[in-house]
XYZ file of C-alpha atoms in Angstrom:
707
model
C 40.561 66.629 166.052
C 44.151 66.638 168.107
C 43.247 66.021 171.354
C 39.353 66.893 171.805
C 37.783 63.669 172.504
C 34.739 62.315 170.165
C 31.404 62.595 172.232
C 28.899 59.788 170.924
C 26.343 61.082 170.333
C 23.308 59.198 172.519
C 21.100 57.171 170.557
C 17.208 57.641 171.286
C 15.690 54.477 173.145
C 13.590 52.748 171.736
C 10.729 50.826 173.322
C 9.500 47.423 171.162
C 6.936 46.010 171.721
C 4.759 42.939 170.482
C 1.803 44.364 169.224
C -0.367 43.886 166.120
C -2.799 41.213 165.102
C -1.044 37.396 164.723
C -0.963 37.876 160.946
C 0.333 41.078 160.799
C 3.536 40.142 163.652
C 3.676 36.822 161.019
C 4.406 38.573 158.680
C 6.674 41.457 159.709
C 4.194 43.978 158.616
C 3.557 47.196 160.717
C -0.066 46.876 161.757
C -2.747 49.437 162.790
C -4.614 47.153 165.199
C -7.910 48.376 164.193
C -10.759 46.676 165.661
C -12.346 44.421 164.479
C -9.763 44.141 161.601
C -6.854 46.279 161.097
C -6.596 48.286 157.316
C -3.082 45.635 156.593
C -5.059 42.754 156.270
C -8.164 44.296 154.855
C -5.683 45.627 152.423
C -4.081 42.098 151.813
C -8.364 40.531 151.420
C -7.402 38.573 153.834
C -8.987 37.933 157.663
C -7.277 39.185 160.247
C -6.484 36.423 163.040
C -7.573 38.585 166.081
C -5.056 40.004 168.727
C -4.519 37.255 171.039
C -2.864 34.021 170.420
C -4.539 30.239 170.647
C -3.506 28.163 172.555
C -3.750 24.567 171.660
C -3.982 22.048 174.584
C -3.035 18.439 173.816
C -5.247 15.923 175.206
C -4.156 13.693 177.151
C -7.184 12.146 178.634
C -7.788 9.247 176.517
C -3.635 8.022 177.902
C -4.649 8.863 181.689
C -7.838 6.979 181.911
C -5.740 4.171 180.359
C -2.940 4.644 183.217
C -5.569 5.397 185.614
C -7.399 1.691 184.908
C -4.072 -0.194 185.172
C -3.487 1.305 188.182
C -6.482 0.455 189.466
C -6.143 -3.230 188.404
C -3.374 -3.352 190.473
C -4.357 -1.755 193.797
C -7.571 -4.289 194.251
C -5.296 -7.383 193.141
C -3.053 -6.702 195.725
C -6.017 -5.910 198.130
C -7.564 -8.722 197.638
C -4.291 -10.717 197.964
C -4.124 -8.708 201.721
C -8.118 -9.687 202.710
C -7.511 -13.885 201.813
C -4.117 -13.583 204.080
C -6.235 -11.643 206.896
C -8.767 -13.883 206.409
C -7.102 -17.301 206.612
C -5.993 -15.699 209.617
C -8.887 -14.784 211.187
C -10.456 -18.187 210.273
C -7.488 -20.080 212.642
C -7.697 -17.663 215.416
C -11.537 -16.536 215.690
C -13.025 -20.543 216.323
C -11.476 -20.472 219.898
C -13.048 -17.310 220.657
C -16.644 -17.596 219.527
C -17.171 -21.178 221.369
C -15.735 -18.907 224.632
C -17.665 -15.802 224.162
C -20.816 -14.660 224.095
C -22.226 -12.770 220.551
C -22.977 -9.735 222.879
C -21.949 -6.108 221.761
C -22.761 -3.480 224.411
C -22.327 -0.046 222.479
C -21.907 3.122 224.409
C -23.498 6.417 224.727
C -20.395 8.324 223.115
C -18.686 6.789 220.094
C -16.909 10.046 218.938
C -13.368 8.297 217.584
C -15.566 6.196 214.702
C -15.100 6.948 211.168
C -17.492 4.364 209.279
C -18.755 6.206 206.995
C -15.189 6.849 205.637
C -14.754 3.095 205.403
C -15.342 0.676 202.522
C -15.093 -2.987 203.256
C -15.036 -4.824 199.496
C -17.438 -7.959 198.114
C -15.751 -10.480 196.568
C -14.955 -9.811 192.583
C -12.838 -11.192 190.150
C -12.899 -8.158 188.155
C -11.052 -4.760 188.774
C -13.235 -2.688 190.072
C -12.227 1.545 190.714
C -9.606 1.993 193.935
C -10.986 5.245 195.887
C -8.088 7.417 195.727
C -7.631 9.947 198.191
C -7.685 13.537 196.132
C -4.480 15.884 197.102
C -6.618 18.012 199.039
C -7.858 15.359 201.158
C -8.188 15.765 204.883
C -6.504 12.371 206.725
C -9.361 12.314 209.306
C -12.165 13.364 206.988
C -11.898 11.777 204.187
C -9.511 8.660 204.238
C -10.317 5.573 202.670
C -9.147 2.355 204.468
C -8.303 -0.393 202.617
C -11.203 -3.066 202.603
C -9.177 -5.690 205.500
C -9.098 -2.461 207.947
C -13.006 -3.072 208.237
C -13.034 -6.901 209.160
C -11.049 -6.108 212.477
C -10.801 -8.779 215.132
C -12.043 -8.252 218.743
C -8.998 -7.651 220.798
C -8.415 -10.103 223.726
C -9.284 -7.073 226.200
C -12.672 -6.680 225.152
C -13.467 -9.917 224.821
C -12.180 -10.879 228.293
C -13.888 -8.016 230.421
C -17.274 -5.926 229.722
C -17.108 -4.012 232.805
C -14.928 -1.238 231.163
C -15.796 -0.829 227.726
C -13.379 0.773 224.891
C -15.118 2.781 222.438
C -16.761 0.282 219.742
C -16.793 0.903 215.811
C -20.193 0.355 214.517
C -18.678 -1.199 211.549
C -18.139 -3.334 213.615
C -21.437 -4.546 214.703
C -21.972 -6.475 210.874
C -18.827 -7.385 210.462
C -19.450 -10.897 211.028
C -22.806 -11.349 208.807
C -21.425 -12.646 205.821
C -24.815 -11.475 204.035
C -24.314 -7.661 203.717
C -23.083 -6.668 199.750
C -23.052 -3.603 197.450
C -26.338 -3.157 195.488
C -26.352 -2.698 192.433
C -26.189 0.803 190.853
C -28.572 0.282 188.270
C -31.712 2.798 187.776
C -34.363 0.082 188.110
C -36.423 1.017 190.560
C -35.661 -2.491 192.481
C -32.433 -4.682 193.235
C -31.484 -7.643 194.060
C -28.338 -9.465 196.034
C -28.003 -11.626 193.173
C -27.619 -8.723 190.647
C -24.994 -6.843 192.260
C -22.571 -4.980 190.008
C -18.650 -6.574 190.384
C -18.081 -3.433 189.755
C -19.439 -1.349 192.427
C -16.635 0.261 194.916
C -16.517 -1.450 198.203
C -19.694 0.154 200.488
C -19.542 -0.096 203.978
C -22.014 -3.012 205.898
C -23.434 -1.304 208.878
C -25.252 1.583 206.491
C -26.707 -1.197 203.484
C -29.686 -2.081 203.042
C -30.095 -5.276 201.062
C -34.284 -4.659 200.665
C -34.560 -7.879 198.420
C -33.110 -10.398 200.615
C -35.077 -12.795 202.324
C -34.069 -13.214 205.909
C -33.438 -17.072 205.509
C -30.691 -17.235 203.489
C -27.960 -16.142 205.978
C -24.620 -18.484 205.594
C -22.725 -16.998 208.725
C -23.615 -17.070 212.103
C -26.512 -15.476 213.593
C -26.646 -11.266 214.147
C -24.935 -10.440 217.952
C -27.855 -8.955 219.685
C -27.182 -4.921 219.772
C -28.028 -3.478 223.287
C -28.870 0.310 223.773
C -28.049 2.144 226.623
C -31.083 4.228 226.190
C -33.165 4.867 229.609
C -37.092 4.718 228.801
C -37.384 8.041 229.856
C -34.711 9.395 227.076
C -36.262 7.073 224.356
C -39.886 8.437 225.802
C -38.322 12.111 225.438
C -36.854 11.504 221.816
C -40.591 10.300 220.957
C -42.376 13.701 221.946
C -39.690 15.233 220.045
C -40.121 13.564 217.066
C -43.794 14.380 217.259
C -43.619 17.951 218.023
C -40.877 19.252 216.095
C -39.551 16.529 213.207
C -43.033 15.291 212.043
C -44.326 19.285 211.633
C -41.045 19.898 209.549
C -40.930 17.127 206.631
C -42.292 17.881 203.363
C -45.392 15.774 203.525
C -47.434 16.190 207.015
C -47.776 12.098 208.794
C -49.293 10.370 211.157
C -48.347 7.086 212.984
C -50.317 5.195 214.770
C -49.790 3.400 217.361
C -49.257 -0.283 215.176
C -46.002 1.609 213.664
C -44.363 2.625 217.337
C -44.382 -1.237 218.058
C -42.669 -1.949 215.219
C -39.062 -1.776 216.222
C -38.117 -1.249 212.807
C -39.415 2.071 212.864
C -39.190 2.959 216.053
C -35.275 2.586 216.182
C -35.346 4.575 212.810
C -37.366 7.694 214.845
C -35.440 7.479 217.470
C -31.806 8.148 215.368
C -33.968 10.706 213.283
C -35.171 12.360 216.150
C -31.516 12.139 218.255
C -30.156 13.760 215.077
C -32.698 16.256 215.297
C -32.643 17.461 218.853
C -28.792 17.966 218.877
C -29.293 19.967 215.263
C -31.804 22.590 216.640
C -30.166 22.949 220.121
C -26.883 24.009 218.319
C -27.242 27.666 216.761
C -25.001 30.154 215.496
C -26.071 34.183 215.820
C -24.536 37.085 214.462
C -22.060 34.813 212.266
C -20.275 33.413 215.219
C -18.795 30.150 214.534
C -18.924 27.153 217.084
C -16.790 24.300 217.197
C -18.060 21.789 213.968
C -20.863 19.057 215.030
C -20.159 16.008 214.176
C -23.462 14.499 213.680
C -22.915 11.929 211.744
C -19.705 10.546 213.081
C -20.429 10.747 216.444
C -22.916 8.102 218.359
C -25.982 10.888 218.422
C -28.450 7.767 217.602
C -25.859 5.952 215.705
C -26.997 2.797 217.705
C -30.466 3.253 216.379
C -29.732 3.805 213.480
C -27.950 0.284 213.200
C -31.097 -1.400 214.787
C -33.067 -0.133 213.031
C -31.182 -0.923 209.362
C -30.313 -4.374 211.469
C -34.179 -4.641 211.830
C -35.011 -4.322 208.363
C -33.225 -6.699 206.755
C -34.128 -9.140 208.647
C -37.676 -8.727 209.290
C -38.882 -7.905 205.895
C -41.965 -9.433 204.273
C -43.462 -8.534 201.577
C -46.229 -10.798 201.536
C -47.682 -8.671 204.396
C -49.355 -5.030 203.265
C -48.847 -3.776 206.808
C -45.442 -4.981 207.677
C -44.482 -3.273 204.504
C -45.921 0.491 205.088
C -44.362 0.141 208.168
C -40.906 -0.707 206.915
C -41.022 1.665 203.653
C -42.377 4.202 206.580
C -38.711 3.235 208.265
C -36.670 3.891 205.289
C -37.813 7.239 204.461
C -36.567 7.656 208.177
C -33.477 5.912 207.881
C -32.905 8.377 204.511
C -34.581 11.760 206.622
C -31.185 10.714 208.773
C -28.833 10.266 206.237
C -29.722 13.609 204.775
C -29.093 15.737 207.711
C -26.293 13.867 208.759
C -24.292 14.708 205.105
C -24.687 10.952 203.553
C -25.800 12.084 199.837
C -24.640 8.191 199.084
C -26.408 6.701 202.465
C -29.359 8.601 200.910
C -29.013 6.664 197.742
C -28.945 3.358 198.849
C -31.801 3.959 201.504
C -33.824 5.864 197.911
C -33.211 2.850 196.256
C -34.444 0.477 198.807
C -37.462 1.972 199.307
C -38.116 1.812 195.587
C -37.658 -1.648 195.724
C -40.530 -1.978 198.207
C -42.560 0.172 196.834
C -42.299 -1.179 193.528
C -43.204 -4.403 194.884
C -46.503 -3.167 196.681
C -50.219 -3.557 194.623
C -50.878 -0.016 195.651
C -54.642 -0.575 194.378
C -57.207 -2.437 197.130
C -59.338 -3.886 194.131
C -56.740 -6.626 193.288
C -55.811 -8.363 196.626
C -59.111 -6.867 198.978
C -57.202 -5.439 201.391
C -57.565 -1.805 201.882
C -54.469 0.788 201.646
C -53.111 1.894 205.080
C -53.703 5.377 206.284
C -50.071 6.512 206.079
C -49.376 4.758 202.723
C -50.511 7.788 200.099
C -48.188 10.067 202.344
C -45.591 7.788 202.509
C -45.944 7.567 198.293
C -45.952 11.067 198.081
C -42.872 11.518 200.025
C -40.834 8.709 198.568
C -42.014 10.486 195.080
C -40.177 13.875 196.565
C -37.286 11.942 198.061
C -36.511 10.942 193.937
C -36.526 14.432 193.160
C -34.073 14.774 196.095
C -31.903 12.141 194.371
C -32.176 13.656 191.011
C -31.182 17.106 191.968
C -27.703 16.016 193.595
C -26.746 13.873 191.066
C -24.350 15.345 188.379
C -25.559 16.719 185.663
C -23.293 14.286 183.592
C -25.168 11.446 184.470
C -27.783 9.990 181.858
C -29.390 8.686 185.270
C -29.784 11.486 186.763
C -32.899 12.357 184.645
C -34.268 9.149 184.516
C -38.215 8.453 185.289
C -40.789 6.006 185.807
C -44.245 5.657 185.468
C -45.275 7.339 187.908
C -43.411 10.888 186.908
C -46.056 11.028 184.051
C -48.198 12.036 187.272
C -46.886 14.332 188.697
C -48.008 17.166 187.394
C -51.693 16.408 189.366
C -49.512 17.605 193.135
C -48.489 20.900 193.098
C -45.971 19.835 195.671
C -44.892 17.061 193.273
C -44.904 19.318 190.019
C -43.160 21.852 191.234
C -39.769 19.349 192.273
C -40.388 17.556 188.678
C -40.212 20.845 186.818
C -37.274 22.725 188.938
C -34.830 19.003 188.758
C -34.957 18.964 185.148
C -34.454 22.501 184.601
C -31.469 22.650 187.280
C -30.423 19.051 185.432
C -30.205 20.455 181.953
C -28.658 24.021 182.993
C -26.192 21.988 184.816
C -25.481 19.512 181.512
C -25.284 22.930 179.509
C -22.400 24.716 181.626
C -20.591 21.235 182.160
C -20.822 20.228 178.380
C -19.504 23.751 177.116
C -16.064 23.269 177.633
C -15.534 20.508 176.062
C -15.752 19.662 172.121
C -16.911 15.977 171.526
C -15.161 13.510 168.724
C -14.833 10.298 167.548
C -11.514 9.932 169.572
C -12.995 10.894 172.606
C -16.819 10.150 172.971
C -19.408 12.957 173.877
C -19.491 16.259 175.714
C -20.839 14.797 178.695
C -18.248 11.665 178.801
C -15.314 13.924 178.969
C -16.884 15.604 181.220
C -17.238 12.372 183.748
C -13.777 11.586 182.960
C -12.026 15.275 183.273
C -14.113 15.505 187.083
C -13.011 12.165 188.219
C -9.662 12.679 187.334
C -9.459 16.380 188.788
C -11.549 16.004 191.983
C -10.527 12.359 192.474
C -13.830 11.508 194.615
C -15.444 7.904 194.899
C -18.811 8.827 193.475
C -17.236 10.195 189.995
C -15.187 7.120 190.117
C -18.025 4.769 190.335
C -19.714 6.790 188.319
C -17.673 6.551 185.410
C -17.011 2.977 186.036
C -20.509 2.219 185.022
C -20.906 4.290 182.238
C -22.984 6.904 183.727
C -22.777 9.713 181.132
C -24.899 10.984 178.101
C -23.510 9.598 174.984
C -24.537 12.106 172.999
C -23.859 16.006 173.690
C -26.827 18.188 174.645
C -27.753 20.330 171.093
C -29.455 23.965 171.268
C -33.045 22.862 169.818
C -33.134 20.277 172.673
C -32.365 23.036 175.457
C -34.823 25.270 173.463
C -37.474 22.268 173.351
C -37.502 21.465 177.012
C -36.747 25.155 177.799
C -40.970 25.274 176.391
C -42.286 22.801 177.745
C -40.664 23.562 181.373
C -42.469 27.254 180.653
C -45.456 25.645 180.121
C -45.159 23.511 183.540
C -44.246 27.132 185.161
C -47.245 29.042 184.118
C -49.715 25.846 185.274
C -47.876 25.765 188.195
C -48.322 29.429 189.548
C -51.719 29.944 187.714
C -53.134 27.223 190.751
C -51.173 29.431 193.197
C -53.298 30.889 196.116
C -53.388 34.377 197.388
C -51.546 33.731 200.684
C -49.081 31.556 198.394
C -47.686 34.238 196.505
C -44.946 36.586 197.681
C -45.415 39.963 199.572
C -43.131 42.639 200.489
C -42.432 42.490 204.701
C -44.198 44.673 206.613
C -43.295 45.791 209.914
C -40.729 45.001 211.975
C -38.045 47.384 210.930
C -36.710 48.146 207.059
C -38.261 45.806 204.363
C -35.575 45.804 202.127
C -31.715 45.105 202.267
C -29.339 47.187 201.220
C -25.657 47.853 201.256
C -23.838 48.756 204.841
C -21.008 50.393 203.650
C -19.490 48.848 201.260
C -19.921 47.975 197.693
C -23.421 49.234 196.763
C -25.915 47.199 194.852
C -29.534 47.541 193.986
C -31.734 47.210 197.184
C -33.657 43.532 197.712
C -36.931 43.482 198.825
C -37.695 41.242 201.616
C -40.763 38.919 200.366
C -42.582 36.890 203.273
C -45.336 34.219 202.828
C -47.832 33.893 204.621
C -48.183 29.977 204.569
C -44.680 30.039 206.144
C -41.571 28.476 204.964
C -42.513 25.311 202.902
C -44.495 27.841 200.553
C -41.369 30.049 200.533
C -39.450 27.166 199.630
C -41.774 26.258 196.915
C -41.411 29.286 195.279
C -37.824 29.675 195.404
C -37.694 26.098 193.408
C -40.087 28.127 191.161
C -38.163 31.469 190.844
C -34.734 29.711 190.329
C -36.479 27.710 187.615
C -37.487 30.847 185.979
C -34.168 32.196 186.256
C -32.646 28.913 184.635
C -34.878 29.101 181.371
C -34.005 33.090 181.362
C -30.200 32.421 181.170
C -30.607 29.412 178.681
C -32.753 31.825 176.636
C -29.901 33.694 175.962
C -27.496 31.666 175.115
C -29.953 29.604 172.940
C -33.038 31.789 172.225
C -33.951 34.731 169.518
C -36.440 35.880 167.707
C -36.821 32.661 165.193
C -37.203 30.619 167.574
C -40.403 32.933 169.339
C -38.599 32.082 172.814
C -36.068 35.241 174.209
C -34.250 36.379 177.135
C -32.042 39.397 177.991
C -29.742 39.741 181.069
C -31.719 42.063 182.586
C -35.004 39.819 182.511
C -32.308 36.825 184.582
C -30.781 39.586 186.847
C -34.540 40.641 187.919
C -35.546 36.877 188.795
C -31.856 37.071 190.751
C -33.010 39.450 192.664
C -36.861 38.061 193.326
C -34.923 35.072 194.804
C -33.266 36.896 196.804
C -35.908 38.326 198.548
C -37.589 35.026 198.587
C -34.563 33.531 200.609
C -33.690 36.961 202.724
C -37.190 36.084 204.364
C -36.991 32.428 205.096
C -36.624 31.092 208.809
C -33.215 29.397 208.189
C -33.813 27.341 211.456
C -35.592 24.389 210.262
C -34.744 21.043 208.585
C -35.924 20.610 205.776
C -35.345 17.225 204.869
C -34.418 18.119 201.437
C -30.757 17.976 199.640
C -32.656 21.316 197.911
C -31.896 24.593 199.865
C -31.135 27.871 199.196
C -27.590 27.995 199.474
C -27.275 26.570 196.146
C -30.192 28.426 193.972
C -28.573 31.886 195.430
C -24.953 30.631 194.389
C -26.622 29.877 190.907
C -28.365 33.444 190.729
C -24.809 34.812 191.248
C -23.496 33.199 188.443
C -26.031 32.862 185.778
C -26.421 37.220 186.039
C -24.128 39.091 183.850
C -21.490 42.071 185.829
C -20.664 42.056 189.241
C -23.554 43.176 190.818
C -25.549 40.430 191.490
C -23.129 38.423 193.087
C -21.865 41.447 195.332
C -25.805 41.338 196.924
C -25.007 37.941 197.245
C -21.389 38.598 199.234
C -22.688 41.827 201.170
C -25.926 41.344 201.599
C -27.791 38.017 201.123
C -24.911 36.585 203.356
C -24.600 39.143 206.169
C -28.492 39.303 206.631
C -29.125 35.574 207.165
C -25.950 35.398 209.397
C -27.937 37.780 211.331
C -30.773 36.654 212.408
C -28.973 32.736 213.153
C -28.636 29.719 210.690
C -27.702 26.073 212.434
C -24.389 25.137 212.842
C -24.609 22.492 210.958
C -25.234 24.533 208.150
C -22.508 27.087 208.810
C -20.576 25.488 207.011
C -22.058 25.423 204.000
C -23.254 28.979 204.348
C -19.329 29.647 204.619
C -18.518 27.646 201.498
C -20.582 29.934 199.754
C -18.717 32.794 200.843
C -15.790 31.729 199.771
C -16.621 30.354 196.634
C -18.355 34.190 195.584
C -15.913 35.388 196.659
C -13.362 33.867 193.420
C -15.962 33.899 190.818
C -16.621 37.856 191.655
C -12.455 38.031 191.973
C -12.413 36.041 188.252
C -15.291 37.800 186.636
C -12.941 40.990 187.171
C -10.704 39.253 185.185
C -13.059 38.636 182.138
C -13.540 34.802 183.487
C -17.130 34.530 184.164
C -17.365 31.046 186.341
C -20.794 29.631 185.455
C -20.894 26.509 187.345
C -18.680 25.921 190.657
C -18.561 22.555 192.506
C -16.873 21.746 196.070
C -14.791 18.688 196.012
C -16.042 16.750 199.113
C -16.181 13.405 198.263
C -19.820 11.846 199.460
C -19.242 10.662 202.900
C -18.220 14.117 203.991
C -18.630 15.703 207.627
C -21.708 17.875 207.322
C -21.457 21.283 209.527
C -17.104 20.938 209.677
C -15.664 23.730 207.414
C -12.501 21.474 205.409
C -9.759 24.450 204.221
C -7.954 21.232 202.115
C -11.064 20.879 199.512
C -10.996 23.228 196.240
C -13.619 24.370 193.876
C -13.967 22.485 190.252
C -15.045 26.003 188.282
C -16.848 25.750 184.475
C -17.334 29.122 182.392
C -17.048 31.054 179.335
C -14.911 34.101 178.694
C -17.693 36.506 177.703
C -19.301 34.517 174.884
C -15.231 34.353 173.262
C -15.461 30.401 173.750
C -14.934 28.420 177.358
C -12.851 27.328 180.318
C -12.752 24.822 183.007
C -10.022 24.829 185.916
C -9.822 24.062 189.865
C -9.505 26.369 192.418
C -8.465 25.412 196.120
C -10.210 26.891 198.712
C -7.784 29.294 200.060
C -7.094 30.963 196.866
């Protein structure tokens, strides 16, 4: 041992890993990691806890809601104080200007700087109302929320002194001197009145608001300013020809309007506004997926001056005692609702739809009681009104209890095939949305039902004005949906679909595309998927549109039966059946011409997205991303719809990525607010997602658009 150094033996590297079930790891015992139960737990006669650590989340939604309410109350108190201070200043300075300046406002043909639909003017109220809070992803130009004082601006001196060089005028100023415009009640009754205005409603823009039940002689303020439209007679005649040749043919219900309608100023301005937007919509298209500069259909002056005149005329000349005038005003309200649909304002459409409810609910459609013959156009307007009501049900958030509200006319929807399929489709859509949204919440006495928790979570996550308003109204289901209720509704919807399909004629049914190239959509070198047969209809796109709703309803019911059905319920389905319905839906959408305005919020984009998310695996998602979207882009889509297709593509990529990670996203919705700019692709918004872990629990999350 003298001079020799001892050589230390090298220790063997021991790799310590955290494996084993939770019970064995807690007791520091060796685990054989058997599936589904390890042998250690079996020998000790205890239930194996599994291999993934459970995560418990602390529910702080109640505290957050209370803090939000206090914040909103303080915020609106400050805004009202500011309004009162500015109002006193305006009253001191406006008396001289009103006596020296004629009340005439000229609208310029271009008003690109206006952002009126993003503004809100508050109605007087002492109760705190939910203040619009901008999302963290909101664009300061597109989704801004302006305080109530900024929508009633004083007229600049330069504008009063000179009428030769007028600056662009915000259309919100047209009705600013009128104190008679107020926020309507958002109740679900078929009529509303200015005296029953809800005080907790958020501020709304007076320039796009209709109070149909307000008599014209209750004006307590100054007279309404005259609106001068600078469209030439030749321009108006061209717009009317465009309306008769292009717009009328695209309505869900064929309509004809006689000379008496054209002589009505309100109806004339309404169709001029709609026709001008339609003309801009059809003149700008994209082929091969090439994007151009986004349209500013709503915030530009395209038809906006005619729209404001129609709203003003409808308010001033409304006379419910005259059935002919009421018919013309109902037609005008319908045209204004279509205008809001095509310019991307769901809340504006909702307001006009509620006003149309008020008009038609007060009109006696039976001629026996009055001795007056019902005008010939009224049945067409009535049917279009019923279709519009189903659109309102379709885009309502799934947690809203008012989304499935019915009236006396819904019981007779089965008598008309167009109404029957929309009634069944929207009920199935709302049922599926409610199941997917409520699945990630557990009802409790403290937090309430799953629908209430979903409403509060979406409000706090998306920060949208519509969700803030819905929660403030208590517009959510109090009871959580059950499996038995889902099965009962599926059974009833299935009978309705069977009846509707049995009445189809041969030309109303799909046929595989014949001639003109390959009738199948196949993978072009990318991810492989099963070929999609392109389906066409002899009856045109309107029949394809209705059949699309039928197939989507079948797909939704098939998915719900895989969750809640079984042999014991005599209602069963399998994931392959759901995937088969999805491929049929893809074929119908690929065969449609995406070049016409549908005048409906029901669109192929949401339907194919629904199909991809309800199917298992990534096969249907690959077919959507690699097949359907490129095929539709190659055929051309209008520029105003291009952004929606891009949102669909981005959302589909997120769904596919998460599905490969074991997270099945079943529902996804954009955080865009109700006054978003249609046709503009906003990269600062996000996706709210609800899904499951392959049957081992549910999740909800917020995904940014860029990742």
